[in-house]
Short mmCIF file of C-alpha atoms in Angstrom, two decimals:
data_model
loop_
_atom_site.label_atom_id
_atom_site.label_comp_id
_atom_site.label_asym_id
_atom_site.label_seq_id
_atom_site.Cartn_x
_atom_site.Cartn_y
_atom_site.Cartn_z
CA UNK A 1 -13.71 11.39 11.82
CA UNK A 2 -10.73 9.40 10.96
CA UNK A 3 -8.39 10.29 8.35
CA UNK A 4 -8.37 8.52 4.84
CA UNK A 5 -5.85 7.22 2.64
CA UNK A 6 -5.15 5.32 -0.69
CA UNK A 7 -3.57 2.13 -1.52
CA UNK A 8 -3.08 1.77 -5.73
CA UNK A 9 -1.96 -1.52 -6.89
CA UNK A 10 -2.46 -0.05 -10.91
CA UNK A 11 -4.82 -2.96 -11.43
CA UNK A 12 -4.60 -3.78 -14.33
CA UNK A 13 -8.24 -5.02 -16.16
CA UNK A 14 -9.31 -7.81 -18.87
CA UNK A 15 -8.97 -5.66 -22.48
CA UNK A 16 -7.03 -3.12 -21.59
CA UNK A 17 -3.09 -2.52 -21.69
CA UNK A 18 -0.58 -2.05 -18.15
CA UNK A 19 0.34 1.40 -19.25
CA UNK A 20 -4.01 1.85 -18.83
CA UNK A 21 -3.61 1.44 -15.55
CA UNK A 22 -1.02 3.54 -14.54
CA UNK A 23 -2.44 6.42 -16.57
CA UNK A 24 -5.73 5.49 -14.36
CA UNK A 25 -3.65 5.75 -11.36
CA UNK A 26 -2.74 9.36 -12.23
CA UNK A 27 -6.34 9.76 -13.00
CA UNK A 28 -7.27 8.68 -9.61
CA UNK A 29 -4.46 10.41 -7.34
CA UNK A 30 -5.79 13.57 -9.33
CA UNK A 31 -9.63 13.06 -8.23
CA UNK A 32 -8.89 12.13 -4.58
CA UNK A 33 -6.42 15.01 -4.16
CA UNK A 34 -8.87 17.20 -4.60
CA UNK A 35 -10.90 15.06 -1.48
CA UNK A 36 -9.14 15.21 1.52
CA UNK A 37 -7.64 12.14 1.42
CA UNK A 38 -4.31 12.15 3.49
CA UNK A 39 -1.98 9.51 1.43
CA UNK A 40 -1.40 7.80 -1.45
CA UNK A 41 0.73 5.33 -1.47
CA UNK A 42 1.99 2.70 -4.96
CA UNK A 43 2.99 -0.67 -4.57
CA UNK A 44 6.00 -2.40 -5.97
CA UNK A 45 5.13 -5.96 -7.83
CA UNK A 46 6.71 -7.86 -10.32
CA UNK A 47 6.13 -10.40 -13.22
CA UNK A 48 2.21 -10.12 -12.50
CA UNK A 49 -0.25 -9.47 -15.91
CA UNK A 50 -2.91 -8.28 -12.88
CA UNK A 51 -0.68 -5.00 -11.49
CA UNK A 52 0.89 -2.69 -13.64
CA UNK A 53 3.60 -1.00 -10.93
CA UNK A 54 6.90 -2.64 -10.73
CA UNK A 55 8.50 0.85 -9.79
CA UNK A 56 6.69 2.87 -7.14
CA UNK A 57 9.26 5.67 -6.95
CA UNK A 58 8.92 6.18 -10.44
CA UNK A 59 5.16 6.88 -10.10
CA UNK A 60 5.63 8.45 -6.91
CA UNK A 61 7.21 11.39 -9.01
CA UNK A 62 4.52 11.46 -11.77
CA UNK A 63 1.62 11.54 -9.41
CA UNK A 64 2.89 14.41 -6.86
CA UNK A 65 3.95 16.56 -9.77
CA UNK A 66 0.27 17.11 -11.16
CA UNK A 67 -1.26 16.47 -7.49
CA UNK A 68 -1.07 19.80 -4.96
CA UNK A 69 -2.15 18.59 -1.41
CA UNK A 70 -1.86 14.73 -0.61
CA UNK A 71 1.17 13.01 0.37
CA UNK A 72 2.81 10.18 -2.24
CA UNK A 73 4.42 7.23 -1.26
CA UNK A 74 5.54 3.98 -1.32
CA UNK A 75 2.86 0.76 -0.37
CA UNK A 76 5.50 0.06 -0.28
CA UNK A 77 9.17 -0.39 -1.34
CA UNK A 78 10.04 -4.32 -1.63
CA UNK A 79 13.64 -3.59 0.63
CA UNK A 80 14.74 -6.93 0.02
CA UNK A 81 15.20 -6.49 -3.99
CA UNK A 82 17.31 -3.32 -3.61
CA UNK A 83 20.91 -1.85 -2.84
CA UNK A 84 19.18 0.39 0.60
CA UNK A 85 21.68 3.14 -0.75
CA UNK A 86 19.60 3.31 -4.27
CA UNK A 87 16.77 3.42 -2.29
CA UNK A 88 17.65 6.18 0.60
CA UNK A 89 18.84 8.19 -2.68
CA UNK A 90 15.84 7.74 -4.59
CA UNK A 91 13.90 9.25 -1.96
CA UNK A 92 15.86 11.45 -0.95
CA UNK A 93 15.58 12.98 -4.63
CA UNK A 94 11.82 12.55 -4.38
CA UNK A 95 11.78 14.61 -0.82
CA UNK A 96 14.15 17.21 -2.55
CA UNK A 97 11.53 18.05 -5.21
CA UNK A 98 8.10 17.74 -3.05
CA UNK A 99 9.24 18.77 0.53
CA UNK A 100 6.60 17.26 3.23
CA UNK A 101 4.63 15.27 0.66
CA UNK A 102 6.71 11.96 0.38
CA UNK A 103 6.42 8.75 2.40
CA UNK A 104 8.63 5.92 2.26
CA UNK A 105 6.98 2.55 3.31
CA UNK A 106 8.99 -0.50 3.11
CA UNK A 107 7.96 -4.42 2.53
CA UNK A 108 9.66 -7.19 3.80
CA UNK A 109 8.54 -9.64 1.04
CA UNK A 110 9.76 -9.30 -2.59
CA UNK A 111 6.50 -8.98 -4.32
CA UNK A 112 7.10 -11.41 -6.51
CA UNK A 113 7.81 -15.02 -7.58
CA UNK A 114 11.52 -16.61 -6.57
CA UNK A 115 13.01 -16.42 -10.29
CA UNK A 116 12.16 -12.88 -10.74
CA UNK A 117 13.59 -12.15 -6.99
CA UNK A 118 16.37 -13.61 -8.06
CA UNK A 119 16.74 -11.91 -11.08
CA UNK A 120 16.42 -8.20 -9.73
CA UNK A 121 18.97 -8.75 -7.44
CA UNK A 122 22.34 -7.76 -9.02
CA UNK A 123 24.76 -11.05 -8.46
CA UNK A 124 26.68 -8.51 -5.86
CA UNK A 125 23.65 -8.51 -3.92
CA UNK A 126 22.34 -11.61 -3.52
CA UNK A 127 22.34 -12.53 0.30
CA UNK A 128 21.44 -15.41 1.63
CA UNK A 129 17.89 -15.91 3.72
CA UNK A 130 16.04 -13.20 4.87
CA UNK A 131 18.14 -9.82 5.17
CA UNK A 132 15.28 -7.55 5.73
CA UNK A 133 16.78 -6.72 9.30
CA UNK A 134 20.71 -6.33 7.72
CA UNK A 135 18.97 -4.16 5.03
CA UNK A 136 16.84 -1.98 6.81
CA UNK A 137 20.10 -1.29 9.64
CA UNK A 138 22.12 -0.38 6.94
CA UNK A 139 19.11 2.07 5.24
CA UNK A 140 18.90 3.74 8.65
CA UNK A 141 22.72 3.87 8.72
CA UNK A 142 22.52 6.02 5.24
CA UNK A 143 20.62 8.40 7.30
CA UNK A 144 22.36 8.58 10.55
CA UNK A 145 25.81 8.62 9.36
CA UNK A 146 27.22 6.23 11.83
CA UNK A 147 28.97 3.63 10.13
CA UNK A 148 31.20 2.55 12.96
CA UNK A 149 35.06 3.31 12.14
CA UNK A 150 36.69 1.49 9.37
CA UNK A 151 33.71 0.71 7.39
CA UNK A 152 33.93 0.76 3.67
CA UNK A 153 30.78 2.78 3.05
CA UNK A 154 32.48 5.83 5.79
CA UNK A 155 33.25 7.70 2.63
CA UNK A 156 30.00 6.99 0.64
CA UNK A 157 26.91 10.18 1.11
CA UNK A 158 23.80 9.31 0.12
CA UNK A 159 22.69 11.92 -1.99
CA UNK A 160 21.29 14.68 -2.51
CA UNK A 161 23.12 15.00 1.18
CA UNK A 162 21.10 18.05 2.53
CA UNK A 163 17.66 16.69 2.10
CA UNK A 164 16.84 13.89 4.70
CA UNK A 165 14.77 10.67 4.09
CA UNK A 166 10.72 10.85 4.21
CA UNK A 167 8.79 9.68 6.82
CA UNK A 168 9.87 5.67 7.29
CA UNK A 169 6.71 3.25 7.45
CA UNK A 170 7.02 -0.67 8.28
CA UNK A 171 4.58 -3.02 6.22
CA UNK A 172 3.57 -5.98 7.44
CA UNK A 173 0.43 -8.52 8.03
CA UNK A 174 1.58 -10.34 11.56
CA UNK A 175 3.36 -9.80 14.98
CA UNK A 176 6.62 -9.57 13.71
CA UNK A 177 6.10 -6.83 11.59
CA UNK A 178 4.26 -4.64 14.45
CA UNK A 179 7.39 -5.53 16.55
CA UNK A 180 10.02 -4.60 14.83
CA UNK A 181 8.12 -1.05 13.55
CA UNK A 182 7.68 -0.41 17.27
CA UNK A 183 11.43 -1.41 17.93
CA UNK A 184 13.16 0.94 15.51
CA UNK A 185 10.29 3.85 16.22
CA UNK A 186 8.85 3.81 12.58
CA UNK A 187 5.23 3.97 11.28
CA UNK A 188 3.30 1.14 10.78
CA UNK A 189 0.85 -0.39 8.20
CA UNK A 190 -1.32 -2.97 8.74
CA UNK A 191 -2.54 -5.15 5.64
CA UNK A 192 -6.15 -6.14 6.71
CA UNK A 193 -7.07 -6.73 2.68
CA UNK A 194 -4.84 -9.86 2.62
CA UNK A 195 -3.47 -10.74 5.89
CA UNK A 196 -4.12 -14.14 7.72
CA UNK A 197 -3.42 -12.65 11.20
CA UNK A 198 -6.00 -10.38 13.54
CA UNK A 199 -5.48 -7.33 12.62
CA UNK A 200 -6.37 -6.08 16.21
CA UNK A 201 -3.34 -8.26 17.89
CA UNK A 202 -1.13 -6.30 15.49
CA UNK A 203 -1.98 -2.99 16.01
CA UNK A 204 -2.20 -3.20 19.66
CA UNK A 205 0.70 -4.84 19.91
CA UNK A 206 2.27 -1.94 17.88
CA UNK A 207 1.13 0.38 20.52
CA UNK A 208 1.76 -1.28 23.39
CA UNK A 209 5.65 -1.52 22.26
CA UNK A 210 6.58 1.14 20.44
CA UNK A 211 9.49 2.88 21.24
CA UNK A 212 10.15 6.64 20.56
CA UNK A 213 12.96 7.26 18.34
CA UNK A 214 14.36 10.43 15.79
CA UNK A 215 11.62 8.91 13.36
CA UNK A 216 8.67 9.49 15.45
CA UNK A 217 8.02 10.48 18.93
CA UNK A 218 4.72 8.70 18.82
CA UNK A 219 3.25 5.38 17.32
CA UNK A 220 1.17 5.64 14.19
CA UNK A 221 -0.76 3.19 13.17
CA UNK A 222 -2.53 2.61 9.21
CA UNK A 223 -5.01 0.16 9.04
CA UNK A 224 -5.31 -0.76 5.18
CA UNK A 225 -8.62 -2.33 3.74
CA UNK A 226 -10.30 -3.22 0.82
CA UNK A 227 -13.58 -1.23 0.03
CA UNK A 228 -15.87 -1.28 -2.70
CA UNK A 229 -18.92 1.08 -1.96
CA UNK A 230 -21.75 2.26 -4.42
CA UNK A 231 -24.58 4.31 -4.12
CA UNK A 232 -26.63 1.15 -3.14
CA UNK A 233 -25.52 -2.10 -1.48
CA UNK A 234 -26.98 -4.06 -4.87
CA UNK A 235 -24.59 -2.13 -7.15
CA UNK A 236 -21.51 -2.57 -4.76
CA UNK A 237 -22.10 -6.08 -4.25
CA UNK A 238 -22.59 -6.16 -8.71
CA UNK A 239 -19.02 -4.64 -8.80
CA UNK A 240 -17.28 -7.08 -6.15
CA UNK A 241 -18.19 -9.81 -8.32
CA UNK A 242 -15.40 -9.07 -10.43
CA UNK A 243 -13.60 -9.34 -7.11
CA UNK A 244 -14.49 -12.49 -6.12
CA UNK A 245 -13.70 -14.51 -9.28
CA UNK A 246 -10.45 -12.46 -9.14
CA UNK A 247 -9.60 -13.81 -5.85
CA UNK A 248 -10.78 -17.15 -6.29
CA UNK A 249 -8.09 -16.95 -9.28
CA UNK A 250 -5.33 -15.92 -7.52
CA UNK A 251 -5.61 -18.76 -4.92
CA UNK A 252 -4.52 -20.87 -7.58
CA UNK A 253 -2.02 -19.08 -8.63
CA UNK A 254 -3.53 -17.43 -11.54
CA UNK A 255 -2.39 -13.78 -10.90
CA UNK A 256 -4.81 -12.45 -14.41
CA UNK A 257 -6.11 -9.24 -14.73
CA UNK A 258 -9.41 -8.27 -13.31
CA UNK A 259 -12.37 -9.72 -15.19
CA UNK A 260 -15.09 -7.52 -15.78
CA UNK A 261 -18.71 -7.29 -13.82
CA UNK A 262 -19.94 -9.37 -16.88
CA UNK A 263 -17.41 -12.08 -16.73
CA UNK A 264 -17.83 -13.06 -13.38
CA UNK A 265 -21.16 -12.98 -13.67
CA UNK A 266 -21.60 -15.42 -16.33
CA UNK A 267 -18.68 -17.35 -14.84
CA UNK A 268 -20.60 -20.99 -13.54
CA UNK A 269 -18.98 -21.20 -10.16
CA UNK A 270 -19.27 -24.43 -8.08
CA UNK A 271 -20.20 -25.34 -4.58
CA UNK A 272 -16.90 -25.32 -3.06
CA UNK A 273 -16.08 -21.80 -5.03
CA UNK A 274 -18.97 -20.37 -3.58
CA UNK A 275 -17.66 -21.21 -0.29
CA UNK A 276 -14.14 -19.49 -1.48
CA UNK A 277 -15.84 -16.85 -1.82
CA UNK A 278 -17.93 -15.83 1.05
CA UNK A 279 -14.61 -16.59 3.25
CA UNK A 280 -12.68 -14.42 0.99
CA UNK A 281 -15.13 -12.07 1.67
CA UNK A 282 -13.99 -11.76 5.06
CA UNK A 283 -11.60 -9.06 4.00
CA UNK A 284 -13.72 -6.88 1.93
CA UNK A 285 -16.21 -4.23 3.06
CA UNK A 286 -19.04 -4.12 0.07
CA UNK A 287 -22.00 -1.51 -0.11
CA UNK A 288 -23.42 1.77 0.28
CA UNK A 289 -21.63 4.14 2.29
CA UNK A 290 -23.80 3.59 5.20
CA UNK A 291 -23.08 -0.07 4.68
CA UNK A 292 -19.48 0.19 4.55
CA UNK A 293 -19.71 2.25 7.53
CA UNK A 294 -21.40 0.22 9.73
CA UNK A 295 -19.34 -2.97 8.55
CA UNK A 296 -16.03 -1.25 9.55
CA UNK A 297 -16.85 0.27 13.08
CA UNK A 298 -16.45 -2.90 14.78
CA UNK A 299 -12.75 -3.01 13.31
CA UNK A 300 -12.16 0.09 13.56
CA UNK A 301 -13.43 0.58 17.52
CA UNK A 302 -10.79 -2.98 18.58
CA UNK A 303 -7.98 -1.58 16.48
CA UNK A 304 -8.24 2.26 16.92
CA UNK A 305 -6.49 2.99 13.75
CA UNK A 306 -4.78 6.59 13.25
CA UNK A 307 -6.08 5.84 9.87
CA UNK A 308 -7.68 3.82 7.09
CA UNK A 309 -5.81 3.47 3.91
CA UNK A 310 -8.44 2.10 1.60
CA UNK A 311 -8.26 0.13 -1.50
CA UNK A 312 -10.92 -0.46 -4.15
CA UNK A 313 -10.20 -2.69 -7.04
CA UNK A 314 -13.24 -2.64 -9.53
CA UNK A 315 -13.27 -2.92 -13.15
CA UNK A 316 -14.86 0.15 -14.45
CA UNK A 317 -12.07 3.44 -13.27
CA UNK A 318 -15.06 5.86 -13.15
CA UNK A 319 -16.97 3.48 -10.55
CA UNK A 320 -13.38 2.91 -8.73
CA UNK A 321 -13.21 6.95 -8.38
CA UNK A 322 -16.81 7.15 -7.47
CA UNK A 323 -16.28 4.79 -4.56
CA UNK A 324 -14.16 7.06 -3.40
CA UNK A 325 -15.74 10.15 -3.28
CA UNK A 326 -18.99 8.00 -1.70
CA UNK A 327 -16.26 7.15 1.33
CA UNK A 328 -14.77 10.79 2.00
CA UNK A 329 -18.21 12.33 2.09
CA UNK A 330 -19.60 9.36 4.50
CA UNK A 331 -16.10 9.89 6.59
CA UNK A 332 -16.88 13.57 6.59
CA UNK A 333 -13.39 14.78 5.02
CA UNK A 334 -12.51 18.26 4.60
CA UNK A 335 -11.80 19.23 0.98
CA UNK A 336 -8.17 21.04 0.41
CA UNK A 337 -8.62 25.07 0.02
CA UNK A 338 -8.05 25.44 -3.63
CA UNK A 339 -4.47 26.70 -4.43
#
């Protein structure tokens, strides 16, 4: 079966505090460690009441240090808001403590609104239009060593400077992403949950260009998706409702924290939010495991995935951990041997 992995946003819920969710996001790397899921990766966002993770290195230390078997890693790292020295250090550091468990994936967006870009960038840093590109060369460069002669940074070692960087994934939702992860011979992650594009153009586009490179000698492709499964396709569908009026909230720019079961509910939704709805829908698999199952195979027999990275965003954390263990028994994956 194919292998399964995690994507935590540390959503944060109506009544309950940010530092909540991140405790719930140790609570959950914990339970699916113990799974056989393969990843789990944190993302970076900023100035939002609905995610709690503005640092994902930070957590990416907390949760491998009481996790044994699953790799940590970034979902990714917003490039664009930091110095790509502080960042090939950082994990570096992380790689140094938990050899072969860290992954670094990197964004291309800055995760949050244009002030607060602005405002995390350092005024010695703040380049003009999109550097992603000028970034990630000069990340790579931190790496390689090969500044070419006369360059100011000649002198400068990322450290610690005998531990190399983690495994390097590209984010992205659309062509361009796929293409330039297949140019520079990095792994790549597709965002299914949110992206306009067809997921299938991206991924086999991935393939079909990839180039082999010190990174990776082969093309690797993460497929991530949004998942809500229950023991019954009446109680998944109960918790996406807290889903949908989410999501019809964010596409007006109300970025709240997720409303309970009972709140959306009771919410009195119109015609034309209805409609919202069922095409957000689009990019959510609801139900029993069976359900969810048979949803995805279609995607996942046009795409051919190396692997699903799922999230699942409900308001109750014991239901959001339960979802999870409904998926890795339905996928068939192979517990850890205890340590």
């Amino acid at each position: 079966m194919i292998p399964l992995s995690v994507l935590d946003l540390s959503v944060v819920t109506t009544g309950t505090k940010p530092a909540a969710a991140l405790r719930n996001s140790i609570d959950l790397a914990r339970h699916v460690d113990g799974l056989g899921y393969v990843r789990y990766w944190l993302a970076e966002h900023h100035n939002l009441a609905s995610v709690a993770s503005p640092a994902p290195d930070v957590m990416i230390g907390q949760i491998a240090a009481v996790t044994k078997h699953i790799r940590v890693g970034s979902g990714g790292v917003m490039l664009p808001n930091h110095a790509p020295l502080v960042v090939a250090e950082r994990f570096k550091m992380l790689e140094a403590l938990f050899p072969g468990r860290i992954d670094l994936g990197l964004g291309r967006a800055p995760g949050t609104d244009g002030a607060t870009a602005y405002a995390l960038r350092s005024r010695l840093d703040r380049r003009e239009g999109d550097d992603f590109l000028e970034r990630l060369h000069e990340l790579i460069l931190w790496e390689t060593r090969e500044f070419p002669a006369g360059h100011p940074y000649n002198n400068v070692v990322a450290m610690p400077d005998d531990t190399k960087l983690p495994p390097v994934w590209l984010l992205g939702s659309s062509d361009y992403s796929s293409e330039l992860a297949a140019q520079v011979g990095m792994g790549f992650a597709f965002a299914h949950h949110f992206a306009s594009h067809d997921a299938v153009d991206a991924m086999v586009h991935y393939r079909n260009r990839f180039q082999p490179s010190a990174w990776r000698a082969t093309p690797h492709a993460i497929l991530a998706i949004a998942v809500i499964a229950a023991d019954t396709d009446e109680e998944a569908e109960r918790l996406a409702s807290s889903f949908d009026l989410n999501r019809l909230r964010r596409d007006r720019g109300q970025y709240l924290p997720l409303p309970s079961v009972e709140e959306a509910v009771a919410y009195p939704y119109s015609d034309s939010e209805r409609t919202s709805i069922l095409r957000n829908r689009s990019r959510l698999f609801v139900g029993s495991p069976a359900t969810v199952q048979k949803k995805l195979q279609p995607l996942i027999d046009a795409s051919k995935p190396d692997e699903l990275m799922v999230i699942t965003a409900v308001y109750d954390h014991e239901a959001r951990k339960k979802s999870y263990s409904l998926l890795a028994e339905a996928f068939g994956l192979v517990k850890p041997a205890a340590v």
